[in-house]
XYZ file of C-alpha atoms in Angstrom:
536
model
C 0.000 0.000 0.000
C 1.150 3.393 -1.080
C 1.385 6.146 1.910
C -0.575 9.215 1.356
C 1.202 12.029 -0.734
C 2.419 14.967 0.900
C -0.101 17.540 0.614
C 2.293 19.923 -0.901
C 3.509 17.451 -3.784
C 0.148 16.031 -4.459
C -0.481 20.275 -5.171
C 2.336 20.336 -7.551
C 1.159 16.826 -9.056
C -2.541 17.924 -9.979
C -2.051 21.698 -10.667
C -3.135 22.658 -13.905
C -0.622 24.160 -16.221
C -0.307 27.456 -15.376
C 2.050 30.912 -16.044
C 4.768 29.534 -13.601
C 5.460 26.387 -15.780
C 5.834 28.351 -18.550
C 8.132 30.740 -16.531
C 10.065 27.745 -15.741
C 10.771 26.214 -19.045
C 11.648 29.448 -20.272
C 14.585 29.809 -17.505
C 15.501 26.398 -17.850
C 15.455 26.317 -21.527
C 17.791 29.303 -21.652
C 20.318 27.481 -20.388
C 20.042 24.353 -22.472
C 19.744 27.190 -26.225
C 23.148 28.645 -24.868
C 24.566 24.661 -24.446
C 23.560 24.149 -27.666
C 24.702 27.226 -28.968
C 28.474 26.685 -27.340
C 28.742 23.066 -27.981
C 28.223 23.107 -31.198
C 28.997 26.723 -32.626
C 32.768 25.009 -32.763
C 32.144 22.984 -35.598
C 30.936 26.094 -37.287
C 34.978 27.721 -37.034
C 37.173 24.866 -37.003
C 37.954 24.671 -40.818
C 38.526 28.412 -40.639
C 40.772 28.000 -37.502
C 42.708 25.394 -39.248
C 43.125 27.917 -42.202
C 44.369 31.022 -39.993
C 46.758 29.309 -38.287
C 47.852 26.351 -39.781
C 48.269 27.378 -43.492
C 51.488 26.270 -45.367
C 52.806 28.875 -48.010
C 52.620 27.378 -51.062
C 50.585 24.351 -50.434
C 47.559 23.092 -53.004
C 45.023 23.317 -50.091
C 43.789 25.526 -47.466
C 45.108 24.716 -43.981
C 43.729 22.285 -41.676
C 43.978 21.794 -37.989
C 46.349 18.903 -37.483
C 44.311 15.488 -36.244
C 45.701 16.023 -32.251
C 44.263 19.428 -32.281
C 41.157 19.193 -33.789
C 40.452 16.373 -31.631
C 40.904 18.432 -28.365
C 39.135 21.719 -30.361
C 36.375 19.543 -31.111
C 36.123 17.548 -27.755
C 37.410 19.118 -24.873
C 34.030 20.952 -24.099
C 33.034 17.338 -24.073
C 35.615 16.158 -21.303
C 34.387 19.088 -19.316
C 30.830 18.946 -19.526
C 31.296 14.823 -18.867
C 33.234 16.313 -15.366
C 30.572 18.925 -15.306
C 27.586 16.482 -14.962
C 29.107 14.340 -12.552
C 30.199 17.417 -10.139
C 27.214 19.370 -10.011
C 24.750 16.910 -10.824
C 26.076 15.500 -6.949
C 26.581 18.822 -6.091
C 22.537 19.706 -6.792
C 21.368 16.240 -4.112
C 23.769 17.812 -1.442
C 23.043 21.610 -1.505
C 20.227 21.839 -3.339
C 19.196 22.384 -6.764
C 18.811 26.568 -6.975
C 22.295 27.028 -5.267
C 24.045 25.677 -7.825
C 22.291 26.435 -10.889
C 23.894 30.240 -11.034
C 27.359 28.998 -10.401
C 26.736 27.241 -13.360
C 25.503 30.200 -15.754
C 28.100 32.660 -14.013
C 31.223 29.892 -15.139
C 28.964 29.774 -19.013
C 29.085 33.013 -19.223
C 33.060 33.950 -17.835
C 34.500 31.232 -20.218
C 32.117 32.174 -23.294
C 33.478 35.365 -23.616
C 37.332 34.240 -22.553
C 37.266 31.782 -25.485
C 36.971 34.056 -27.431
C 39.434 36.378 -26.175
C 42.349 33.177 -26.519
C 45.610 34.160 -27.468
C 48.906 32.757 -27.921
C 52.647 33.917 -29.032
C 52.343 30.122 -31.731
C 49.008 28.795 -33.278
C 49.879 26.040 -30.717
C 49.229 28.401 -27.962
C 46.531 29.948 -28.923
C 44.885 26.898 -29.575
C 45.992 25.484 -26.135
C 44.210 28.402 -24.721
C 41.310 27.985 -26.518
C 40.797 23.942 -24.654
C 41.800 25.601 -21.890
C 38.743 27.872 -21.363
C 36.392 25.516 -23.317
C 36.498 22.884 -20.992
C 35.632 25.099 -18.137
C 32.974 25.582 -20.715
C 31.921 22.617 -20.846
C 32.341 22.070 -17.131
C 29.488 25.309 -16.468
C 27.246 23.588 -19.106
C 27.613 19.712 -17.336
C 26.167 21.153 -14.386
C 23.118 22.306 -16.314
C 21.968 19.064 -17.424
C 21.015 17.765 -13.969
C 20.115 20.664 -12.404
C 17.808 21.939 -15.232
C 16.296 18.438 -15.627
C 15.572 17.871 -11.858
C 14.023 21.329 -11.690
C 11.762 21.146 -14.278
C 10.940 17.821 -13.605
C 10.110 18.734 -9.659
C 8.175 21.506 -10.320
C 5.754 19.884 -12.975
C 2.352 18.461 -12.853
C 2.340 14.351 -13.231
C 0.053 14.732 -16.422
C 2.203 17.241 -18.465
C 5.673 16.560 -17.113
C 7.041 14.474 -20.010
C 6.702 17.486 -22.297
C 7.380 20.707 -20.009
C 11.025 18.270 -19.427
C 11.401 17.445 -23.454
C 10.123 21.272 -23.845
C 13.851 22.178 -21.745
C 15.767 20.107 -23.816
C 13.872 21.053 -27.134
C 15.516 24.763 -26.587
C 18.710 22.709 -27.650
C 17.564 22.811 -31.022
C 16.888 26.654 -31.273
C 20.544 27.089 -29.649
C 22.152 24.840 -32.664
C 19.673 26.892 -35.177
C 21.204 30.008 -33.609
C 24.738 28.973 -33.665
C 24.359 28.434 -37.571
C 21.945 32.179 -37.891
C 24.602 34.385 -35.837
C 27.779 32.193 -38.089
C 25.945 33.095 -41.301
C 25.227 36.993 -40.435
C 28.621 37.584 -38.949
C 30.251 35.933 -42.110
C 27.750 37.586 -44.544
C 28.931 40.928 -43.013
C 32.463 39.994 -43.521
C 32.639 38.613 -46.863
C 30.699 41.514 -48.551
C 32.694 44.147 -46.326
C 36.136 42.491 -47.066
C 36.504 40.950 -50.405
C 38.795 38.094 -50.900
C 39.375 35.830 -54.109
C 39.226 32.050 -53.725
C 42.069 30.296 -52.170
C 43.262 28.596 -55.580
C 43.029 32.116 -57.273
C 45.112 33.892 -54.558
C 45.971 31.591 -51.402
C 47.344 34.674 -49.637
C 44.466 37.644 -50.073
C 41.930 34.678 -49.940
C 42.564 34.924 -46.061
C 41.712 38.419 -45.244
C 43.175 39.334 -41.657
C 39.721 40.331 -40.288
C 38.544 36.958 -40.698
C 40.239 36.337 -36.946
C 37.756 38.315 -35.537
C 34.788 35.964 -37.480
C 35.479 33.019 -35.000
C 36.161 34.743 -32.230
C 32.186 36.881 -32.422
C 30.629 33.700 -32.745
C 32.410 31.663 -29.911
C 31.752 34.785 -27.417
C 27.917 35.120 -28.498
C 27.454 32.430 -26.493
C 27.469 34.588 -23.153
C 24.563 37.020 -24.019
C 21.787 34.270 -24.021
C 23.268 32.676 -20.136
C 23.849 36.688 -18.488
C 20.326 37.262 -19.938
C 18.538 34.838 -17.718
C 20.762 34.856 -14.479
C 18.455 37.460 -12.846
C 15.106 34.474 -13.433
C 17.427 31.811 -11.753
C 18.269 33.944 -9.004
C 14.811 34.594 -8.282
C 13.607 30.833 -8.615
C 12.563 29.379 -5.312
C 13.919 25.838 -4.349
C 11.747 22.728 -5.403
C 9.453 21.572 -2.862
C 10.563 17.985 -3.499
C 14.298 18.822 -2.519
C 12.781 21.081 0.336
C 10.420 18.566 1.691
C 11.975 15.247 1.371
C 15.996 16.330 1.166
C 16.193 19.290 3.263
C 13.530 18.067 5.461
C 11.787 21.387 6.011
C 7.967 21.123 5.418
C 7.542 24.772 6.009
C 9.681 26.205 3.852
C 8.273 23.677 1.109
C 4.514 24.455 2.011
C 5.648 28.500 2.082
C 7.565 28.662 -1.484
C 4.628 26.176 -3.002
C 1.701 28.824 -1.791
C 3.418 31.181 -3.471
C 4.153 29.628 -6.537
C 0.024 27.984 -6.933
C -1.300 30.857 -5.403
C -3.064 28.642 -2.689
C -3.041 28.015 0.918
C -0.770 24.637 1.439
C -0.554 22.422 4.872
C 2.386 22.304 6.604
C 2.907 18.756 7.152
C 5.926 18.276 10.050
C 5.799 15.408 11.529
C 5.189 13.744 8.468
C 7.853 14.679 6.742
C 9.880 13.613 9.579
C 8.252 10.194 9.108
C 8.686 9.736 5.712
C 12.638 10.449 6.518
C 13.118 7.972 8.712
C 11.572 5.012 6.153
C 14.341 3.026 5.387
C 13.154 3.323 1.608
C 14.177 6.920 2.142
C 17.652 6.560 3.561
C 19.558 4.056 1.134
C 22.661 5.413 -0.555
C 23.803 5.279 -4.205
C 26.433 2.625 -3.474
C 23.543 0.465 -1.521
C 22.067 -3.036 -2.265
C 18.922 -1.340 -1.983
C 19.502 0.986 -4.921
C 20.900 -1.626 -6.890
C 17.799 -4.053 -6.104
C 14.988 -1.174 -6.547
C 16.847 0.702 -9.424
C 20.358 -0.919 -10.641
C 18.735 -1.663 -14.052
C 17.080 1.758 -13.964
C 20.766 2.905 -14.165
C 21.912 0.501 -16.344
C 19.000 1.540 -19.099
C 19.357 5.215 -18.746
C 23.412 5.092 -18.962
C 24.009 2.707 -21.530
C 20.970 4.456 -24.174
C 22.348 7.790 -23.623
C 26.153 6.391 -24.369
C 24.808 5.019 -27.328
C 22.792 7.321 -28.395
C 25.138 10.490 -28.311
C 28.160 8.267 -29.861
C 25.950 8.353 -33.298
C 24.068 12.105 -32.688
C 27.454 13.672 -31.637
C 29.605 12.578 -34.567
C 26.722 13.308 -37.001
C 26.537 16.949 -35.530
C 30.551 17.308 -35.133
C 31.144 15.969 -38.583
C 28.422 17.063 -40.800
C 30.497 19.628 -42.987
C 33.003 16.747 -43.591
C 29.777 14.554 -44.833
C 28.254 17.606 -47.045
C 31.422 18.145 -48.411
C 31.926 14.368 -49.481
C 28.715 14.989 -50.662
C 29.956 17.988 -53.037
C 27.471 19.928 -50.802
C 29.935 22.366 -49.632
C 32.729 23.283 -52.409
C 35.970 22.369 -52.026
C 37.858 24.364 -49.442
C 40.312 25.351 -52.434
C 37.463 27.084 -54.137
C 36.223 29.585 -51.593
C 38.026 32.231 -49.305
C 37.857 31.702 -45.289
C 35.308 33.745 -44.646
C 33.064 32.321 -47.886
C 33.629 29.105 -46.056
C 32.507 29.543 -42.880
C 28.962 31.279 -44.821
C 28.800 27.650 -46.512
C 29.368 25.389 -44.042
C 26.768 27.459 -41.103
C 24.305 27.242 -44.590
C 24.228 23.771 -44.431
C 24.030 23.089 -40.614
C 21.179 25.585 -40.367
C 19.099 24.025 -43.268
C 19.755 20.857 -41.365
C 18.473 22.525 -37.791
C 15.954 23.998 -39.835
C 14.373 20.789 -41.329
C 14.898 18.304 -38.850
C 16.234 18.836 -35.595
C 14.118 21.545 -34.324
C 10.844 19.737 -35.760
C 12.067 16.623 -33.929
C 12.485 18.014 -30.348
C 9.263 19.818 -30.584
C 6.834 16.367 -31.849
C 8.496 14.682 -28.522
C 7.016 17.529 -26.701
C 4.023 17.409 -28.800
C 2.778 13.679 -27.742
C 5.588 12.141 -25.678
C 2.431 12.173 -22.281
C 0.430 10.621 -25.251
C 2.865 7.418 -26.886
C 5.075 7.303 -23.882
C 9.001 7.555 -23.342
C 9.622 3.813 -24.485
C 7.444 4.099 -27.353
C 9.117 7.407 -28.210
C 12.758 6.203 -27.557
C 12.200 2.659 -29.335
C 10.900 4.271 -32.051
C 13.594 6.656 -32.177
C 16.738 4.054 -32.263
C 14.784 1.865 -34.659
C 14.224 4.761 -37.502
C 17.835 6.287 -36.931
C 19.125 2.301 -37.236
C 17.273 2.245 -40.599
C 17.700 5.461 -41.911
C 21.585 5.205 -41.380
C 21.732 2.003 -43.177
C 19.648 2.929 -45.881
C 22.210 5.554 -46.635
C 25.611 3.865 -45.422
C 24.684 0.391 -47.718
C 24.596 2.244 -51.356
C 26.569 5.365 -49.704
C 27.951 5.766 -53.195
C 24.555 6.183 -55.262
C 24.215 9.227 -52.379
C 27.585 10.813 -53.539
C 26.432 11.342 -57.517
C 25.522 14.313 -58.066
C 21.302 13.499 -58.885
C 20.551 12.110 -55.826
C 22.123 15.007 -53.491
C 19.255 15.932 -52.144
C 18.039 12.346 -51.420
C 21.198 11.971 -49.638
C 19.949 15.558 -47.834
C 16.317 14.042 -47.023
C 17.754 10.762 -45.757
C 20.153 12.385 -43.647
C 17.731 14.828 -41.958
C 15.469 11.657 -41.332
C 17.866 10.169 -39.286
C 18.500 13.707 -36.860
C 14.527 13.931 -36.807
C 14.087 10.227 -35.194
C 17.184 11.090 -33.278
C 15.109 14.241 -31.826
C 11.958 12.462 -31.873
C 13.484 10.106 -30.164
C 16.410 9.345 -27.930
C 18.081 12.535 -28.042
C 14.958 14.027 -26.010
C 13.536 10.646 -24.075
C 16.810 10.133 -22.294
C 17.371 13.513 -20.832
C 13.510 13.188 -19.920
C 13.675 10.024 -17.740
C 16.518 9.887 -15.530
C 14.994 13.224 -14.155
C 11.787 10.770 -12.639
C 12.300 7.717 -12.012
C 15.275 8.168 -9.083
C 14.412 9.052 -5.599
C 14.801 12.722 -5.045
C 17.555 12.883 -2.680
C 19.744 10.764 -5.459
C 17.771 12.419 -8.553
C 20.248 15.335 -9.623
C 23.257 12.673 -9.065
C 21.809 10.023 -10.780
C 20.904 12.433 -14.276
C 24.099 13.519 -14.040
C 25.476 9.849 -14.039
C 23.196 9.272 -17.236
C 24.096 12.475 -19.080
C 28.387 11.942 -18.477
C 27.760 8.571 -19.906
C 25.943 9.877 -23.104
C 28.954 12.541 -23.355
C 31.009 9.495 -22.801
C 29.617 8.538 -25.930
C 29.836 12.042 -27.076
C 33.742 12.173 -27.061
C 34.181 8.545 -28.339
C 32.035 9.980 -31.208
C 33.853 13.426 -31.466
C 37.487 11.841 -30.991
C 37.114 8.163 -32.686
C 34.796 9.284 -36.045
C 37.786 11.795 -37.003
C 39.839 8.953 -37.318
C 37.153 6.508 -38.453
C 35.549 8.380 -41.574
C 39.028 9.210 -43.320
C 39.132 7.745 -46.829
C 40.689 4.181 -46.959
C 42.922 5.421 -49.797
C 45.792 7.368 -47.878
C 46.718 9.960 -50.965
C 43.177 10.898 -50.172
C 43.138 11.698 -46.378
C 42.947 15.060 -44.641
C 46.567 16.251 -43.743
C 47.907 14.541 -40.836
C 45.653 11.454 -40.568
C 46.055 7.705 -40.974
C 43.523 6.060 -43.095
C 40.541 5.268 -41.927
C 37.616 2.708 -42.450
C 35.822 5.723 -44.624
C 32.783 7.324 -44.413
C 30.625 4.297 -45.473
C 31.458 2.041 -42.513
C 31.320 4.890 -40.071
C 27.933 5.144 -40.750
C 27.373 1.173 -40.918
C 28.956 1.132 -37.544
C 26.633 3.717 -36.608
C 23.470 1.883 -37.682
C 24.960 -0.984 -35.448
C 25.237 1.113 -32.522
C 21.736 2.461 -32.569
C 20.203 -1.360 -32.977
C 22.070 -1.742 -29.784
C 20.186 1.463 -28.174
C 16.901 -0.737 -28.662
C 17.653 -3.352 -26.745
C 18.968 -1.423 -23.838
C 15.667 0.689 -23.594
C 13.728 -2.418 -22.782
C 15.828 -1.752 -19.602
C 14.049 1.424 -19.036
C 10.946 2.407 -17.409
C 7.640 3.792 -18.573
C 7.400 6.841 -16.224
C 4.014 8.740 -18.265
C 1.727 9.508 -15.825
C 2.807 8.496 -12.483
C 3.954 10.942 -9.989
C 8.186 10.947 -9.318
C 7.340 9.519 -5.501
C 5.097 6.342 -7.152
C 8.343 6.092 -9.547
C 10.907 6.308 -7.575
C 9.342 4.634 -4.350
C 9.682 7.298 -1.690
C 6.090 6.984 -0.482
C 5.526 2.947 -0.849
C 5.487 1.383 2.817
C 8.481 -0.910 3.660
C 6.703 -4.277 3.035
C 5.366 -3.052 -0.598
C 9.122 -2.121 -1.321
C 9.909 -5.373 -2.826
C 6.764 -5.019 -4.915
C 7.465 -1.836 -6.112
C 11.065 -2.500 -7.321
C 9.547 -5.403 -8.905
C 6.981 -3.410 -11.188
C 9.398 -0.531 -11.619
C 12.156 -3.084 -13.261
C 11.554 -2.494 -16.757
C 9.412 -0.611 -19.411
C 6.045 -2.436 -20.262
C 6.197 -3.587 -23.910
């Protein structure tokens, strides 16, 4: 037999959708547009980085950034927000989740702007500088995965929760849409204000000088979305599900709730107290009692996520190096730097455009209608098929009449990867743990998925280099080509659906049925039980 819901939570459960949620996803959701924005706004400048500073006089081709350094360009934002997760995600159980959610915006916004202000006395430095304050980065934006999750996830109604969490996460598409909007105006602006010929015309004047300042605008554009929204998090009141059941203070909970629902709510004391003392409420992370009631919980949110952000990060890292295998993008020889930066944010925002941002926002849509496993099977079974479909006869997609079929295909696979996956495993590790373990245990899932993330950033640089090695970029070893990336990909993803049959269906049910925290001791076992995995 379930115990009684606190009066408080029970208010939060069944309150109709009202100004504050919106208010909350809109603070929230800030965060996750600017995570976006920074995490992927590098793969934007890296081809003109490699052309400022690692130019040869004389060679046939633009510079490139040599293979060690684009790896650590491209992924040490990674490695920090992996760190980032794991620190502050703990950090949110122990102190509380408002506390630590503007350390985290003040660190986004301090290292935005200082990336873009890197320097060095050798390209070597300056690049070196440039990981330096991108995995501090990184580091700010690990903390708001958790903390954002947990919040929004606390604070919503049990009916609409799926999609006010997915709605968070869906600002991650508008921040990759804007990273790809501010790269094309800034580069428009350039390239008509500073003409340059092509590089094969006039390899020198093709790299006008100003074109430093091009990367630099873009990386520190990143701060003005975080400062703009530290004020709202400042102002936030703690969740009454860390105040109630972590802090143990039903006033405070009851006090910051009335407030919030504009009604009168019990104080409930001595309750609370008693719900604190149930051993189902006092078992640590390293327990036989988490790993009985929700060790495969773990286990399903973890390994999906790891999968799933191997195959979305190293499409999202790499897509210029597909559309240009493609013959979507000229060849680097044919443009000037700043052209190429214009035609490179081109393609990544038609790609936003089309399918990313219409696949976070039909998870929002009907995710509390077909449920996270439906969503997130679904998901990893149309990415699995759409990347074969185009790695098998990869070479039909490289003629020049089926471009655009290659185009379609591809944005098939990011839309089930948004409508999908991408938004279903941020959404669930954010309900189904107990709340005094929640923040940790997100933060657990999301360093796994950027686990994934780097082995996608790092490994598919290697990987997707052409077999032949007269036809490699400069610097790197032959790879298995872009073909078998992508088969390996498809792999990977049939892998991610038999992992979610590890995962719970969470739609509907309040986080304290989910997770437990107000089952009596003897229905424990029974709970744990039922909770196991998804029903199919």
């Amino acid at each position: 037999m379930a115990r009684d819901q606190l009066v408080v939570l029970n208010a939060l459960d069944v309150a109709k959708t009202q100004w504050y949620h919106f208010t909350a996803i809109v603070i929230a959701g800030m965060g996750f547009f600017t995570d976006a924005y920074d995490l992927f706004c590098i793969s934007l400048v890296t081809k003109l980085l490699g052309r400022i500073y690692y130019t040869k006089p004389g060679a046939p081709k633009p510079g490139t950034l040599p293979p060690n350094v684009a790896a650590a360009v491209n992924g040490v934002a990674l490695c920090g927000t992996l760190a980032g997760q794991l620190f502050f995600g703990w950090l949110g159980d122990k102190l509380g989740r408002k506390k630590v959610y503007g350390i985290t915006l003040i660190l986004m916004v301090i290292c935005s702007l200082a990336s873009g202000l890197s320097f060095g006395s050798s390209a070597n430095g300056t690049m070196a500088t440039l990981c330096f304050f991108r995995f501090w980065l990184g580091f700010g934006i690990g903390g708001d995965y958790p903390l954002s999750a947990t919040i929004m996830s606390e604070y919503a109604n049990k009916k609409t929760r799926g999609a006010f969490i997915a709605a968070v996460f869906a600002m991650q598409g508008f921040g990759i849409l804007a990273g790809g909007i501010v790269a094309l105006i800034v580069s428009a602006a350039f390239d008509h204000r500073f003409k340059a010929p092509s590089y094969h015309e006039n390899p020198a004047a093709s790299l006008a000088p100003q074109a430093d300042y091009i990367w630099r605008i873009i990386l520190m554009f990143g701060a003005v979305p975080a400062a703009l929204t530290f004020y709202w998090r400042m102002k936030m009141p703690e969740t009454a599900r860390y105040t109630a059941l972590v802090a143990k203070n039903a006033k405070q909970a009851a006090s910051d709730m009335s407030k919030v629902l504009n009604v009168e709510i019990e104080v409930e004391e001595e309750k609370v107290q008693r719900i604190a003392q149930e051993p189902a409420n006092s078992f640590g992370l390293f327990s036989k009692e988490f790993a009985k009631r929700h060790g495969l919980h773990l286990l399903g949110t973890t390994s999906t996520w790891f999968l799933l952000d191997i195959a979305f990060y190293s499409q999202n890292l790499f897509q210029k190096d597909i559309f240009t295998a493609i013959n979507w993008i000229p060849p680097a020889a044919t443009m000037n730097a700043i052209h190429e930066v214009f035609q490179i944010a081109k393609a990544q925002t038609l790609i936003a455009l089309c399918s990313t941002v219409p696949g976070y926002w039909f998870t929002v849509a009907l995710i509390d209608h077909l449920g996270r496993f439906f969503i997130q099977m679904m998901g990893f079974f149309f990415m699995t098929v759409f990347m074969f479909a185009i790695a098998i006869p990869y070479h039909h997609w490289t003629l020049k009449p089926n471009r655009i079929g290659f185009v379609v295909m591809y944005s098939l696979t990011f839309f089930f990867a948004n409508f999908g996956p991408n938004a279903t495993t941020f959404v669930v590790p954010a309900e189904i743990f107990p709340a005094r373990l929640r923040s940790t245990c997100h933060g657990i899932s999301a360093a796994a998925g950027k686990a994934g993330a780097i082995i996608g950033a790092f490994g598919f640089l290697y990987a997707a280099q052409n077999t032949d090695p007269t036809k490699t970029d400069a610097g790197y070893p032959p790879g298995i080509g872009v073909k078998w990336s992508l088969i390996v990909l498809g792999i990977i993803n049939f892998i991610g659906m038999l992992f979610t049959l590890l995962v719970p269906e969470a739609k509907g049910k309040s986080l304290e049925e989910l997770s437990g925290e107000n089952a009596d001791e003897n229905d424990g076992e029974k709970q744990a039980a039922s909770a196991r995995t998804a029903s199919v």
